[in-house]
Coordinates of C-alpha atoms (C1' of nucleotides) in Angstrom, one line a residue:
Chain A
M1 CA 19.5 25.9 7.2
F2 CA 18.9 25.1 3.5
S3 CA 21.7 23.4 2.4
L4 CA 20.4 19.8 2.4
F5 CA 16.6 21.6 1.2
F6 CA 17.9 22.7 -1.8
T7 CA 21.0 20.1 -2.5
H8 CA 17.6 17.6 -2.8
I9 CA 15.5 20.1 -4.8
N10 CA 18.0 20.5 -7.1
Q11 CA 18.4 17.0 -7.9
K12 CA 14.2 16.9 -9.4
V13 CA 14.6 21.1 -11.1
E14 CA 17.2 23.5 -11.0
L15 CA 16.0 26.2 -9.0
S16 CA 17.5 30.0 -9.8
E17 CA 19.2 32.3 -7.2
A18 CA 16.1 34.3 -6.7
E19 CA 13.5 31.2 -6.6
Q20 CA 15.4 29.6 -4.3
Q21 CA 15.1 32.8 -2.4
E22 CA 12.0 32.5 -2.8
V23 CA 10.8 29.6 -2.0
K24 CA 12.8 29.8 1.6
T25 CA 10.3 33.2 1.7
F26 CA 7.6 30.2 2.5
F27 CA 8.5 27.0 5.2
A28 CA 9.8 27.9 8.7
P29 CA 12.2 25.6 10.8
K30 CA 11.3 23.8 13.7
K31 CA 13.2 21.7 16.1
L32 CA 11.5 18.2 17.3
R33 CA 12.9 16.4 20.1
K34 CA 13.5 12.2 20.1
R35 CA 9.2 10.9 21.4
Q36 CA 8.0 14.8 20.6
Y37 CA 4.8 15.0 18.3
L38 CA 4.8 16.6 15.5
L39 CA 1.3 15.7 15.1
Q40 CA -1.6 13.8 16.8
E41 CA -4.5 12.2 15.7
G42 CA -7.3 14.0 15.5
E43 CA -5.8 17.2 14.7
P44 CA -5.8 18.4 11.2
C45 CA -1.8 18.4 10.1
K46 CA -0.5 21.5 9.4
Y47 CA 2.5 21.1 7.5
L48 CA 4.0 19.5 5.2
A49 CA 7.5 19.1 6.9
L50 CA 11.4 18.2 5.2
V51 CA 13.8 16.7 7.7
E52 CA 16.8 18.5 8.0
K53 CA 17.9 16.1 10.6
G54 CA 17.0 13.6 12.6
V55 CA 14.4 10.4 11.4
L56 CA 10.4 11.0 12.0
R57 CA 7.4 7.9 11.7
S58 CA 3.7 8.4 10.8
Y59 CA 1.7 5.9 12.8
N60 CA -1.7 5.2 13.1
V61 CA -3.4 2.6 16.1
D62 CA -5.8 0.0 15.2
S63 CA -8.9 -1.0 17.0
K64 CA -7.1 -3.0 19.7
G65 CA -4.4 -0.6 20.1
V66 CA -1.6 -2.0 18.0
E67 CA 0.6 1.0 16.4
H68 CA 1.1 0.6 12.8
I69 CA 3.7 3.0 10.8
I70 CA 2.6 4.3 8.0
H71 CA 6.0 6.4 6.5
F72 CA 9.8 6.6 8.0
A73 CA 11.3 9.9 7.3
M74 CA 14.6 10.8 7.4
E75 CA 17.3 13.2 6.3
G76 CA 15.3 14.6 2.6
W77 CA 12.8 12.8 2.8
W78 CA 9.1 14.4 3.2
M79 CA 6.8 13.9 6.1
G80 CA 2.9 14.5 6.5
D81 CA 0.0 13.6 6.3
I82 CA -0.9 14.4 2.8
Y83 CA -5.0 13.5 2.8
S84 CA -5.3 15.7 6.0
F85 CA -2.8 18.3 5.0
L86 CA -5.4 19.2 1.9
S87 CA -8.1 18.4 3.5
G88 CA -8.3 20.2 6.8
E89 CA -10.1 17.1 8.1
P90 CA -8.8 16.0 11.4
S91 CA -5.6 13.1 10.4
G92 CA -5.8 10.1 11.7
Y93 CA -2.1 9.4 11.7
N94 CA 0.5 10.5 14.6
I95 CA 3.6 11.8 13.5
D96 CA 6.6 12.0 15.9
A97 CA 10.8 12.0 16.2
I98 CA 12.4 8.8 16.1
E99 CA 15.9 10.9 16.7
D100 CA 16.4 14.4 17.7
A101 CA 15.4 16.1 14.9
E102 CA 15.3 19.2 12.3
L103 CA 12.5 20.0 10.6
L104 CA 11.6 22.7 7.6
M105 CA 8.1 23.3 7.4
I106 CA 5.7 24.9 5.2
T107 CA 1.5 25.5 5.9
L108 CA -1.3 25.0 3.1
E109 CA -1.3 28.3 2.6
G110 CA 2.6 28.6 1.9
F111 CA 1.9 25.8 -0.5
E112 CA -0.3 27.1 -2.6
E113 CA 1.3 30.1 -3.4
M114 CA 4.9 28.7 -3.9
M115 CA 2.2 26.4 -6.3
V116 CA 2.0 29.8 -8.3
K117 CA 4.8 31.5 -8.0
V118 CA 7.2 29.1 -8.1
P119 CA 6.2 26.9 -11.5
R120 CA 9.2 25.2 -11.3
M121 CA 8.0 23.7 -7.7
E122 CA 4.7 22.5 -8.7
R123 CA 6.9 20.4 -11.5
Y124 CA 9.6 19.3 -8.2
F125 CA 6.4 18.1 -6.6
R126 CA 4.9 16.5 -9.1
I127 CA 7.7 14.4 -9.8
L128 CA 7.9 14.0 -5.5
F129 CA 4.5 12.2 -5.8
Q130 CA 5.3 10.6 -8.3
N131 CA 8.2 8.7 -7.5
N132 CA 6.0 8.8 -3.9
I133 CA 3.5 7.0 -5.6
I134 CA 6.2 3.8 -7.2
S135 CA 7.2 3.5 -3.5
K136 CA 3.7 3.2 -2.2
E137 CA 2.8 0.9 -5.3
R138 CA 6.1 -0.9 -4.2
R139 CA 5.1 -1.9 -0.3
L140 CA 1.6 -2.7 -1.1
I141 CA 2.8 -5.3 -3.3
S142 CA 5.1 -6.1 -0.1
S143 CA 2.3 -7.0 1.8
I144 CA -0.4 -8.5 -0.3
S145 CA 1.9 -10.7 -2.1
Y146 CA 4.8 -11.7 0.2
T147 CA 5.9 -13.8 3.2
A148 CA 7.1 -12.4 6.2
E149 CA 11.0 -13.1 5.6
E150 CA 10.1 -11.9 2.0
K151 CA 8.6 -8.1 3.0
Y152 CA 12.2 -7.9 4.9
L153 CA 14.6 -9.2 2.7
R154 CA 13.3 -6.4 0.3
L155 CA 13.5 -3.5 2.9
V156 CA 17.1 -4.9 3.6
E157 CA 17.3 -4.8 -0.4
S158 CA 15.5 -1.1 -0.8
S159 CA 16.4 0.6 2.2
P160 CA 19.6 -0.5 4.2
E161 CA 19.6 3.2 5.5
L162 CA 16.4 2.3 7.6
L163 CA 17.6 -0.7 9.3
Q164 CA 21.0 1.1 10.5
R165 CA 18.9 3.5 12.4
I166 CA 15.1 2.8 13.0
P167 CA 14.6 -0.1 16.2
L168 CA 14.3 -3.7 15.3
N169 CA 10.2 -3.5 16.8
L170 CA 9.5 -0.1 14.9
V171 CA 10.5 -1.7 11.4
A172 CA 8.8 -4.8 12.4
S173 CA 6.0 -2.4 12.7
Y174 CA 6.3 -0.9 9.2
L175 CA 6.8 -4.6 7.7
G176 CA 3.2 -4.9 9.5
I177 CA 4.8 -8.1 11.2
T178 CA 5.5 -8.1 15.2
P179 CA 8.5 -8.3 16.7
E180 CA 9.6 -12.0 17.7
T181 CA 8.4 -12.8 14.2
L182 CA 11.3 -10.3 13.0
S183 CA 13.4 -11.6 15.2
R184 CA 13.1 -15.2 14.1
I185 CA 13.4 -14.3 10.6
R186 CA 17.4 -13.0 11.9
K187 CA 17.9 -15.5 13.1
K188 CA 16.9 -18.3 11.2
L189 CA 18.8 -16.2 8.3
A190 CA 22.0 -15.3 10.1
Q191 CA 22.4 -18.6 10.9
K192 CA 21.9 -19.8 7.0
K193 CA 25.3 -17.4 6.1
Chain B
M1 CA -14.5 10.4 -28.0
F2 CA -13.1 12.7 -25.7
S3 CA -16.4 14.0 -24.1
L4 CA -15.7 12.7 -20.4
F5 CA -12.0 13.4 -20.6
F6 CA -12.1 16.6 -20.4
T7 CA -15.5 16.4 -17.8
H8 CA -12.9 14.8 -15.3
I9 CA -9.8 17.1 -16.0
N10 CA -11.7 20.2 -15.7
Q11 CA -12.8 18.6 -12.3
K12 CA -9.6 19.6 -11.2
V13 CA -8.1 22.5 -13.3
E14 CA -10.2 24.9 -15.7
L15 CA -8.6 24.4 -19.6
S16 CA -9.6 26.9 -22.0
E17 CA -10.5 26.2 -25.4
A18 CA -7.0 26.6 -26.6
E19 CA -5.8 24.2 -23.6
Q20 CA -8.3 21.4 -24.3
Q21 CA -7.3 21.7 -28.2
E22 CA -3.8 21.6 -27.8
V23 CA -4.5 19.1 -24.9
K24 CA -5.9 16.6 -27.1
T25 CA -3.2 16.5 -29.6
F26 CA -1.0 14.2 -26.9
F27 CA -3.9 11.6 -27.0
A28 CA -3.9 8.6 -28.9
P29 CA -7.6 6.0 -29.0
K30 CA -7.0 2.5 -28.6
K31 CA -9.8 -0.2 -27.9
L32 CA -9.6 -2.9 -25.9
R33 CA -12.0 -6.9 -26.3
K34 CA -12.2 -7.9 -23.0
R35 CA -9.7 -10.2 -22.3
Q36 CA -6.9 -7.9 -24.5
Y37 CA -3.8 -6.5 -23.1
L38 CA -3.0 -3.7 -22.6
L39 CA 0.5 -3.9 -21.0
Q40 CA 2.4 -7.3 -20.2
E41 CA 5.0 -8.3 -17.7
G42 CA 8.4 -7.6 -19.4
E43 CA 7.6 -4.8 -21.6
P44 CA 8.0 -1.5 -21.2
C45 CA 4.6 0.8 -20.2
K46 CA 4.5 2.7 -23.3
Y47 CA 1.4 4.6 -22.4
L48 CA -0.4 6.2 -19.4
A49 CA -4.1 5.8 -20.6
L50 CA -6.9 7.4 -19.0
V51 CA -10.1 5.0 -19.2
E52 CA -13.2 6.2 -21.6
K53 CA -15.2 3.3 -21.4
G54 CA -14.9 -0.4 -19.6
V55 CA -13.3 -1.5 -16.7
L56 CA -9.1 -2.7 -16.7
R57 CA -7.4 -4.2 -14.0
S58 CA -3.3 -3.7 -13.5
Y59 CA -1.7 -7.4 -11.3
N60 CA 1.3 -8.9 -10.7
V61 CA 2.1 -12.7 -10.3
D62 CA 4.3 -14.1 -7.9
S63 CA 6.5 -16.8 -7.4
K64 CA 3.8 -19.5 -7.2
G65 CA 1.7 -18.2 -9.9
V66 CA -0.6 -16.6 -7.9
E67 CA -2.0 -13.1 -9.4
H68 CA -2.4 -10.3 -7.0
I69 CA -4.7 -7.5 -8.4
I70 CA -2.9 -3.6 -8.1
H71 CA -5.8 -1.4 -9.4
F72 CA -8.4 -1.5 -11.3
A73 CA -9.8 1.6 -14.0
M74 CA -12.9 2.4 -14.9
E75 CA -14.1 5.4 -16.9
G76 CA -12.2 8.8 -15.8
W77 CA -9.4 6.4 -14.3
W78 CA -5.9 6.2 -15.5
M79 CA -4.9 3.8 -15.7
G80 CA -0.5 2.1 -16.6
D81 CA 2.8 1.3 -14.4
I82 CA 3.8 5.0 -13.4
Y83 CA 7.4 3.2 -13.0
S84 CA 8.4 1.2 -16.2
F85 CA 6.5 4.6 -17.8
L86 CA 9.0 7.1 -16.2
S87 CA 12.2 4.8 -16.1
G88 CA 11.9 2.8 -19.3
E89 CA 12.6 0.0 -17.6
P90 CA 10.6 -4.0 -18.1
S91 CA 7.5 -3.5 -16.5
G92 CA 6.7 -5.7 -13.5
Y93 CA 2.2 -6.2 -14.2
N94 CA -0.1 -6.8 -16.1
I95 CA -2.5 -4.9 -17.5
D96 CA -6.0 -6.3 -19.1
A97 CA -9.4 -5.6 -20.0
I98 CA -12.2 -7.3 -17.7
E99 CA -14.8 -5.3 -20.1
D100 CA -14.9 -4.3 -23.6
A101 CA -12.9 -1.1 -22.5
E102 CA -11.9 2.5 -24.7
L103 CA -8.5 4.8 -23.7
L104 CA -7.0 7.7 -24.9
M105 CA -3.4 7.5 -24.3
I106 CA -0.3 9.3 -24.3
T107 CA 3.4 8.1 -24.5
L108 CA 5.9 9.7 -22.6
E109 CA 7.3 12.4 -24.4
G110 CA 4.0 13.4 -25.1
F111 CA 3.2 13.7 -21.7
E112 CA 6.8 15.9 -21.1
E113 CA 5.9 17.6 -23.9
M114 CA 2.1 18.4 -22.7
M115 CA 3.4 19.4 -19.1
V116 CA 5.9 22.2 -20.5
K117 CA 3.2 23.8 -22.8
V118 CA 0.0 23.2 -20.7
P119 CA 1.3 24.0 -17.5
R120 CA -2.3 23.8 -16.6
M121 CA -1.6 19.9 -17.5
E122 CA 1.5 19.5 -15.0
R123 CA -1.2 21.3 -12.0
Y124 CA -3.6 18.3 -13.2
F125 CA -1.3 16.0 -12.6
R126 CA 0.4 17.2 -9.5
I127 CA -3.2 17.2 -8.0
L128 CA -4.2 13.8 -9.6
F129 CA -0.5 12.5 -8.1
Q130 CA -1.6 13.7 -4.8
N131 CA -5.0 11.7 -4.4
N132 CA -3.6 8.7 -6.1
I133 CA -0.6 9.1 -3.2
I134 CA -3.9 9.8 -0.5
S135 CA -6.3 6.7 -1.9
K136 CA -2.7 4.6 -2.6
E137 CA -2.2 5.2 1.5
R138 CA -5.9 3.8 3.0
R139 CA -5.1 0.7 1.0
L140 CA -1.5 0.1 2.2
I141 CA -3.6 0.6 6.4
S142 CA -6.2 -1.5 4.8
S143 CA -3.9 -4.3 4.0
I144 CA -1.6 -3.7 7.1
S145 CA -4.1 -2.9 9.8
Y146 CA -6.9 -4.7 9.1
T147 CA -8.4 -8.2 9.4
A148 CA -9.5 -9.5 5.6
E149 CA -13.6 -8.9 6.8
E150 CA -13.1 -5.4 7.7
K151 CA -10.9 -5.1 4.6
Y152 CA -14.1 -5.8 3.1
L153 CA -16.3 -3.6 4.4
R154 CA -13.4 -0.8 4.1
L155 CA -14.5 -1.4 0.0
V156 CA -17.7 -1.3 0.2
E157 CA -17.7 1.5 1.8
S158 CA -15.2 3.5 -0.1
S159 CA -16.3 1.6 -4.1
P160 CA -19.3 0.4 -3.9
E161 CA -19.0 0.8 -7.8
L162 CA -16.4 -2.0 -8.1
L163 CA -18.8 -4.2 -6.4
Q164 CA -21.2 -4.1 -8.9
R165 CA -19.0 -4.1 -12.3
I166 CA -16.2 -6.7 -10.6
P167 CA -16.1 -10.2 -10.4
L168 CA -15.5 -11.5 -6.6
N169 CA -12.5 -13.8 -7.6
L170 CA -11.1 -10.2 -8.5
V171 CA -12.2 -8.4 -6.2
A172 CA -10.4 -11.2 -3.4
S173 CA -7.4 -10.8 -5.2
Y174 CA -7.2 -7.1 -5.2
L175 CA -8.3 -7.1 -1.0
G176 CA -5.3 -9.9 -0.6
I177 CA -7.6 -12.6 0.6
T178 CA -8.9 -15.7 -1.6
P179 CA -12.3 -16.0 -3.1
E180 CA -13.1 -18.8 -0.5
T181 CA -12.9 -16.6 2.5
L182 CA -14.5 -13.2 0.7
S183 CA -17.3 -15.7 -0.3
R184 CA -18.0 -17.4 3.6
I185 CA -17.5 -13.3 4.9
R186 CA -19.8 -12.2 2.6
K187 CA -22.3 -15.3 3.7
K188 CA -21.7 -13.7 7.3
L189 CA -22.6 -11.0 6.7
A190 CA -25.6 -11.6 5.2
Q191 CA -26.7 -13.9 7.6
K192 CA -26.4 -10.8 9.7
K193 CA -28.9 -8.2 8.4
Chain C
dA1 C1' 24.2 3.7 41.8
dA2 C1' 19.6 1.5 42.5
dA3 C1' 15.5 0.9 39.7
dA4 C1' 12.5 1.6 35.6
dT5 C1' 11.8 1.4 31.1
dG6 C1' 12.4 -0.1 26.2
dA7 C1' 14.6 -3.2 22.6
dA8 C1' 15.6 -7.8 21.8
dT9 C1' 15.3 -13.0 21.9
dT10 C1' 13.1 -17.9 22.6
dG11 C1' 9.1 -21.0 23.8
dA12 C1' 4.7 -22.8 23.9
dT13 C1' 0.2 -22.3 22.0
dC14 C1' -3.2 -20.9 19.4
dT15 C1' -5.6 -19.2 15.1
dG16 C1' -7.6 -16.6 10.7
dG17 C1' -7.4 -16.9 6.8
dA18 C1' -5.2 -21.0 3.2
dT19 C1' -5.4 -24.5 0.8
dC20 C1' -7.7 -28.8 -1.5
dA21 C1' -11.6 -30.8 -2.9
dA22 C1' -16.2 -31.2 -5.3
dG23 C1' -21.0 -29.3 -6.4
dG24 C1' -23.6 -26.4 -8.7
dC25 C1' -24.2 -22.4 -11.2
dT26 C1' -23.9 -19.0 -15.5
dT27 C1' -21.6 -17.6 -19.5
dT28 C1' -18.9 -18.4 -23.9
dA29 C1' -17.5 -21.2 -27.1
dT30 C1' -18.3 -25.0 -30.9
Chain D
dA1 C1' -28.0 -27.8 -28.6
dT2 C1' -24.1 -29.6 -26.3
dA3 C1' -19.7 -28.8 -24.4
dA4 C1' -16.1 -26.2 -22.0
dA5 C1' -14.9 -23.1 -18.9
dG6 C1' -15.4 -19.8 -15.5
dC7 C1' -17.1 -18.3 -11.2
dC8 C1' -18.7 -18.7 -6.8
dT9 C1' -19.8 -21.7 -2.8
dT10 C1' -18.9 -24.6 1.0
dG11 C1' -16.7 -28.4 4.0
dA12 C1' -12.5 -30.7 5.7
dT13 C1' -7.6 -29.4 6.9
dC14 C1' -4.1 -27.3 7.3
dC15 C1' 0.3 -23.9 8.4
dA16 C1' 2.2 -18.4 8.6
dG17 C1' 2.1 -15.5 12.4
dA18 C1' -0.2 -13.8 16.2
dT19 C1' -0.3 -13.8 21.3
dC20 C1' 1.1 -15.0 25.6
dA21 C1' 4.3 -15.8 28.9
dA22 C1' 9.1 -15.5 30.8
dT23 C1' 14.5 -13.9 30.2
dT24 C1' 18.6 -11.1 28.7
dC25 C1' 20.9 -7.0 28.8
dA26 C1' 20.3 -1.9 28.0
dT27 C1' 19.1 3.2 28.5
dT28 C1' 16.7 6.6 31.1
dT29 C1' 15.4 8.6 34.7
dT30 C1' 15.8 9.0 40.1

DNA sequence: AAAATGAATTGATCTGGATCAAGGCTTTAT
DNA sequence: ATAAAGCCTTGATCCAGATCAATTCATTTT
């Protein structure tokens, strides 16, 4: 169960066997069926989850009822609403499974205790958060500076794995464009080649 | 010089007098005149800077020559291109002063040494990065889900300080809209009242 | 196996915000 | 003090991408 978990963590920090045993105690496994919610808007986000298997998405729903995907998470990625998780405030997001999924989850109490008991995990999360900032910044620039076609091409470039596994209407939502526009862009690019 | 600095840090973690002395040794002060660059596109970002006084902005320039503001930093805020800072790769950003500014700067070597020597600073940055993720996520949602008017209203709500100090053409760039559109939005809102 | 639901495509039309252009007002530089 | 540059506003026009609508082809569900 924890094999992918530690593979992932050891890419950023090295944990001793004892530390790994300690860390394990903070996490609980959970399975999610496709379409099942992990979090619904209005609830506080009680867990951060690492995806061991499957794909999740988080999204919000705007005043017109349109869904906007904030984030995907596949194997080795974390999922959760950090703001709600840390503050305890109700989340504005929904999180659900796009494919059947297996997760390892930690609560805020567990998270904070782990930071103190295993300082290497504090380092792990500092580094994880650094990388998260970098990728959010990229996406923001994409969203502000580029045309729909450029946004799509940047995604193809940066995350080809996603395009293999995720339906195009969800990719469109993630890019902040409509499925129709994405379809037309792909058609145009296919013809060009 | 370090008064604002420690006020800011002590809001997130508490440092002993000895730790404060230690931390000070990693930072160098720097003054910037209005319009002066801290970083130009193509250079690696050698420093993270905490703003003691004044206002900075970071921005990129798209293929049509249009500037897009990524981030503002006023007193107590950090500025830098984290990606370039950590990786050593050339930055795609420019950073300059909107007002005369005073900074405290740290290099990557200093940063990493400080993380080891003063573990409370590792905690400080983990928390800082957490908060940064939250605000970037908000901005991303704004950018993807909202109309120009809604984006402006959310900024008025969340960062009124910025609107007091920053010219409207730069605010427009930060919001990802044109100065003309912002001007029309403000006119409309003023009439409504 | 039939029916229902969901994903993707294509066409026709519409619109929010961009672009282009010009004028006034306020800093900054000489 | 005068010129130049930057900032903000207002008007006229344009366009990338949204919206609306219909069809086809999976994939579930019953």
